Amino acid sequence: MSKDQFPLSREFKNGFFYLAPGITYTLPGAENSETFQVADTTYTIQGTPKLGRISFAVEAGWYHSFENPRFFHYLEGGIAYRRFSGSNEIERTVAFDSLIASTTEEGSYRIDQLSAVVRAIRVNQLGKFTFLTYGPGLNLDYHLSDDRDALITGAESPQQDLKLQLHFQIGIGLRLTEQLIFMPQLEVPFLEAYPGGKWTPSHSFAEAYHYPFLLSFRFMFLRKDLMNCNAPRLN
């Protein structure tokens, strides 16, 4: 067979399904604060993001590889369930005339979302059965639930139910068996296209921002093309 894993050799069909369990992580961003006034009282909310928390994700979908690729070797699309979680240190300050009072506590959040994803992937061969994968993608996220144990009334807007983000994915492919490829892959969102007004693809909680990352462990299944009797075999 050819040294390159993509394009797929003639004994396999161009498309089949994949399954990708994974873990998510939220990287803490910079601290932020907001001040608002009600009558003669001034309220200040300051959020300091803590270290992120590890959660989980799973994705299933279909890929289609090209026999004569120009730039991208295959396209894929799927449906994913993802959970992101994190925590902040929240300081509340209330000022009235010359009196100032402040409290500090820690709050946490958990976001569950259903995502539709599409990607265009390019492959560079590294060894006989190993290769580098990378390419851009789109994820359309619908928030299933948004649990927060320290909502700040009047200082924080709720998360949008629907978001469209652009992301970049990079990983390593390993040909485990004749009909199975394993690919650890890192996915990093870099732009929020919808809704408008906030281009940074982050989760906001209690006046601080958390940046999501996804590490997936993809199993790409290959399907034999039984009609191609002259196809070369994998040795």
Short mmCIF file of C-alpha atoms in Angstrom, two decimals:
data_model
loop_
_atom_site.label_atom_id
_atom_site.label_comp_id
_atom_site.label_asym_id
_atom_site.label_seq_id
_atom_site.Cartn_x
_atom_site.Cartn_y
_atom_site.Cartn_z
CA MET A 1 0.00 0.00 0.00
CA SER A 2 0.97 3.66 -0.29
CA LYS A 3 2.99 5.11 2.56
CA ASP A 4 0.47 7.94 3.06
CA GLN A 5 -2.62 7.14 5.13
CA PHE A 6 -4.62 9.85 3.31
CA PRO A 7 -5.94 9.68 0.68
CA LEU A 8 -7.30 6.31 1.78
CA SER A 9 -6.21 3.35 -0.33
CA ARG A 10 -8.66 2.00 -2.91
CA GLU A 11 -9.74 -0.95 -0.76
CA PHE A 12 -11.62 1.42 1.58
CA LYS A 13 -14.68 3.57 1.00
CA ASN A 14 -14.19 7.30 1.25
CA GLY A 15 -16.49 7.80 4.24
CA PHE A 16 -17.60 6.16 7.48
CA PHE A 17 -18.31 7.11 11.09
CA TYR A 18 -16.11 8.23 13.97
CA LEU A 19 -16.50 8.38 17.75
CA ALA A 20 -14.60 10.88 19.91
CA PRO A 21 -14.85 10.91 23.72
CA GLY A 22 -12.85 13.65 25.36
CA ILE A 23 -12.18 15.99 28.25
CA THR A 24 -12.79 19.74 28.51
CA TYR A 25 -10.90 22.38 30.46
CA THR A 26 -11.48 26.08 31.10
CA LEU A 27 -8.37 28.25 31.23
CA PRO A 28 -8.77 31.24 33.58
CA GLY A 29 -8.50 34.66 31.97
CA ALA A 30 -7.88 38.10 33.47
CA GLU A 31 -9.86 39.38 36.44
CA ASN A 32 -12.55 41.94 35.76
CA SER A 33 -14.87 44.22 37.73
CA GLU A 34 -18.09 46.16 37.26
CA THR A 35 -19.54 49.04 39.24
CA PHE A 36 -23.16 50.17 39.26
CA GLN A 37 -25.18 52.52 41.43
CA VAL A 38 -28.66 52.30 42.94
CA ALA A 39 -29.80 55.58 44.51
CA ASP A 40 -26.98 56.66 46.88
CA THR A 41 -25.39 53.21 47.13
CA THR A 42 -22.50 52.07 44.91
CA TYR A 43 -21.98 48.37 44.26
CA THR A 44 -18.72 46.90 42.93
CA ILE A 45 -18.38 43.29 41.79
CA GLN A 46 -14.90 41.92 41.11
CA GLY A 47 -14.34 38.42 39.75
CA THR A 48 -10.99 36.65 39.82
CA PRO A 49 -11.00 33.38 37.83
CA LYS A 50 -9.56 30.34 39.57
CA LEU A 51 -7.84 27.38 37.95
CA GLY A 52 -10.11 25.58 35.51
CA ARG A 53 -11.94 22.34 36.12
CA ILE A 54 -11.81 19.20 34.01
CA SER A 55 -15.14 17.97 32.61
CA PHE A 56 -16.11 15.64 29.77
CA ALA A 57 -17.39 15.56 26.20
CA VAL A 58 -18.37 13.03 23.55
CA GLU A 59 -18.83 13.45 19.79
CA ALA A 60 -20.05 11.15 17.03
CA GLY A 61 -20.22 11.85 13.32
CA TRP A 62 -19.28 11.00 9.74
CA TYR A 63 -16.16 11.82 7.72
CA HIS A 64 -15.61 11.95 3.95
CA SER A 65 -12.12 11.73 2.48
CA PHE A 66 -11.13 12.92 -1.01
CA GLU A 67 -9.44 10.69 -3.55
CA ASN A 68 -7.55 13.66 -5.07
CA PRO A 69 -7.30 16.29 -2.33
CA ARG A 70 -6.35 19.83 -3.25
CA PHE A 71 -5.79 21.24 0.22
CA PHE A 72 -7.99 19.39 2.74
CA HIS A 73 -7.82 15.60 2.86
CA TYR A 74 -11.20 15.04 4.50
CA LEU A 75 -14.30 16.77 5.83
CA GLU A 76 -16.22 15.69 8.89
CA GLY A 77 -19.43 16.62 10.64
CA GLY A 78 -20.93 15.47 13.90
CA ILE A 79 -23.03 16.06 17.00
CA ALA A 80 -21.36 16.57 20.38
CA TYR A 81 -22.34 16.82 24.03
CA ARG A 82 -19.95 19.00 26.04
CA ARG A 83 -19.72 20.12 29.65
CA PHE A 84 -17.56 23.05 30.79
CA SER A 85 -17.04 24.10 34.39
CA GLY A 86 -14.96 26.55 36.39
CA SER A 87 -14.86 28.76 39.46
CA ASN A 88 -14.18 32.35 40.54
CA GLU A 89 -13.30 34.25 43.66
CA ILE A 90 -15.97 36.94 43.92
CA GLU A 91 -15.55 40.13 45.92
CA ARG A 92 -18.60 42.34 46.52
CA THR A 93 -18.16 45.89 47.80
CA VAL A 94 -21.00 48.18 48.90
CA ALA A 95 -20.32 51.88 49.51
CA PHE A 96 -22.85 54.26 51.07
CA ASP A 97 -21.69 57.74 51.97
CA SER A 98 -18.49 57.11 53.98
CA LEU A 99 -19.38 53.52 54.88
CA ILE A 100 -17.80 50.64 52.94
CA ALA A 101 -18.48 46.94 53.42
CA SER A 102 -17.08 44.03 51.42
CA THR A 103 -17.46 40.25 51.31
CA THR A 104 -15.48 37.56 49.48
CA GLU A 105 -16.67 34.13 48.43
CA GLU A 106 -16.01 31.49 45.81
CA GLY A 107 -18.58 30.62 43.18
CA SER A 108 -18.66 27.93 40.52
CA TYR A 109 -20.51 27.30 37.28
CA ARG A 110 -21.30 24.39 34.96
CA ILE A 111 -22.44 24.69 31.35
CA ASP A 112 -23.92 21.74 29.43
CA GLN A 113 -24.26 22.20 25.70
CA LEU A 114 -25.22 20.31 22.55
CA SER A 115 -23.02 21.17 19.57
CA ALA A 116 -23.16 20.64 15.81
CA VAL A 117 -19.64 20.65 14.35
CA VAL A 118 -18.04 20.65 10.88
CA ARG A 119 -14.32 20.61 10.08
CA ALA A 120 -11.96 20.59 7.10
CA ILE A 121 -8.79 18.64 7.90
CA ARG A 122 -5.41 18.44 6.23
CA VAL A 123 -2.98 15.56 6.82
CA ASN A 124 0.84 15.51 6.77
CA GLN A 125 2.43 12.08 6.94
CA LEU A 126 5.01 11.61 9.73
CA GLY A 127 5.81 7.89 9.56
CA LYS A 128 4.43 4.77 7.95
CA PHE A 129 1.42 4.64 10.28
CA THR A 130 1.52 8.09 11.92
CA PHE A 131 0.47 11.49 10.62
CA LEU A 132 -0.28 15.06 11.70
CA THR A 133 -3.83 16.43 11.35
CA TYR A 134 -4.88 20.08 11.50
CA GLY A 135 -7.59 22.35 10.19
CA PRO A 136 -10.36 24.86 10.94
CA GLY A 137 -13.91 24.12 12.04
CA LEU A 138 -17.24 25.57 13.07
CA ASN A 139 -19.25 24.66 16.16
CA LEU A 140 -22.85 25.75 16.70
CA ASP A 141 -23.57 25.42 20.44
CA TYR A 142 -26.96 25.21 22.13
CA HIS A 143 -26.99 25.63 25.91
CA LEU A 144 -28.89 22.81 27.58
CA SER A 145 -28.28 24.06 31.12
CA ASP A 146 -26.33 26.79 32.87
CA ASP A 147 -25.92 26.14 36.59
CA ARG A 148 -24.29 28.85 38.74
CA ASP A 149 -24.10 28.95 42.51
CA ALA A 150 -23.28 32.67 42.76
CA LEU A 151 -25.26 34.74 40.25
CA ILE A 152 -24.72 38.46 40.67
CA THR A 153 -28.06 40.20 40.32
CA GLY A 154 -27.83 43.29 38.16
CA ALA A 155 -24.20 42.81 37.17
CA GLU A 156 -24.15 39.84 34.86
CA SER A 157 -25.97 38.92 31.68
CA PRO A 158 -27.08 35.30 31.19
CA GLN A 159 -25.33 33.13 28.63
CA GLN A 160 -26.80 33.14 25.12
CA ASP A 161 -28.75 30.00 24.25
CA LEU A 162 -27.12 29.77 20.80
CA LYS A 163 -23.49 30.48 19.84
CA LEU A 164 -21.50 30.06 16.64
CA GLN A 165 -17.73 29.74 17.06
CA LEU A 166 -14.73 29.14 14.83
CA HIS A 167 -12.10 26.77 16.16
CA PHE A 168 -8.81 25.17 15.16
CA GLN A 169 -8.03 21.51 15.70
CA ILE A 170 -4.62 19.82 15.69
CA GLY A 171 -3.66 16.26 16.52
CA ILE A 172 -1.70 13.09 15.79
CA GLY A 173 -3.11 10.12 13.90
CA LEU A 174 -2.08 6.52 14.62
CA ARG A 175 -3.11 3.59 12.41
CA LEU A 176 -3.88 0.95 15.06
CA THR A 177 -5.34 -1.79 12.84
CA GLU A 178 -6.31 -2.23 9.22
CA GLN A 179 -9.71 -0.62 9.85
CA LEU A 180 -9.11 1.65 12.86
CA ILE A 181 -7.31 4.99 13.24
CA PHE A 182 -6.79 6.62 16.65
CA MET A 183 -6.31 10.40 16.87
CA PRO A 184 -5.70 12.44 20.05
CA GLN A 185 -6.69 16.00 19.06
CA LEU A 186 -6.70 19.43 20.71
CA GLU A 187 -9.50 21.85 19.78
CA VAL A 188 -9.17 25.56 20.56
CA PRO A 189 -11.91 28.12 19.72
CA PHE A 190 -10.51 31.43 18.47
CA LEU A 191 -13.52 33.51 17.34
CA GLU A 192 -17.17 33.87 18.34
CA ALA A 193 -19.14 34.78 15.22
CA TYR A 194 -22.63 34.80 16.78
CA PRO A 195 -24.10 36.57 18.67
CA GLY A 196 -22.40 39.83 17.74
CA GLY A 197 -20.70 42.24 20.10
CA LYS A 198 -18.29 39.76 21.74
CA TRP A 199 -15.66 38.23 19.51
CA THR A 200 -13.79 36.40 22.26
CA PRO A 201 -14.91 32.73 22.53
CA SER A 202 -15.07 32.64 26.33
CA HIS A 203 -17.50 31.81 29.11
CA SER A 204 -18.31 34.73 31.42
CA PHE A 205 -19.11 34.17 35.07
CA ALA A 206 -19.25 36.71 37.89
CA GLU A 207 -17.29 39.38 36.03
CA ALA A 208 -14.48 37.07 34.88
CA TYR A 209 -13.79 35.08 31.75
CA HIS A 210 -12.87 31.45 31.17
CA TYR A 211 -11.49 30.14 27.87
CA PRO A 212 -12.62 26.63 26.82
CA PHE A 213 -10.34 23.89 25.47
CA LEU A 214 -11.21 20.37 24.33
CA LEU A 215 -8.93 17.32 24.15
CA SER A 216 -10.61 14.49 22.26
CA PHE A 217 -9.61 10.87 21.63
CA ARG A 218 -11.00 10.08 18.20
CA PHE A 219 -11.61 6.60 16.81
CA MET A 220 -12.00 6.75 13.03
CA PHE A 221 -13.40 3.55 11.55
CA LEU A 222 -12.55 2.48 7.99
CA ARG A 223 -15.02 0.61 5.80
CA LYS A 224 -13.95 -1.97 3.22
CA ASP A 225 -14.96 -1.42 -0.40
CA LEU A 226 -15.88 -4.99 -1.33
CA MET A 227 -16.54 -4.03 -4.95
CA ASN A 228 -12.91 -3.09 -5.56
CA CYS A 229 -11.26 -6.46 -6.07
CA ASN A 230 -7.99 -5.00 -7.34
CA ALA A 231 -7.32 -2.77 -4.35
CA PRO A 232 -3.95 -3.21 -2.60
CA ARG A 233 -3.95 -4.79 0.84
CA LEU A 234 -2.48 -3.49 4.12
CA ASN A 235 0.63 -5.44 5.15
#
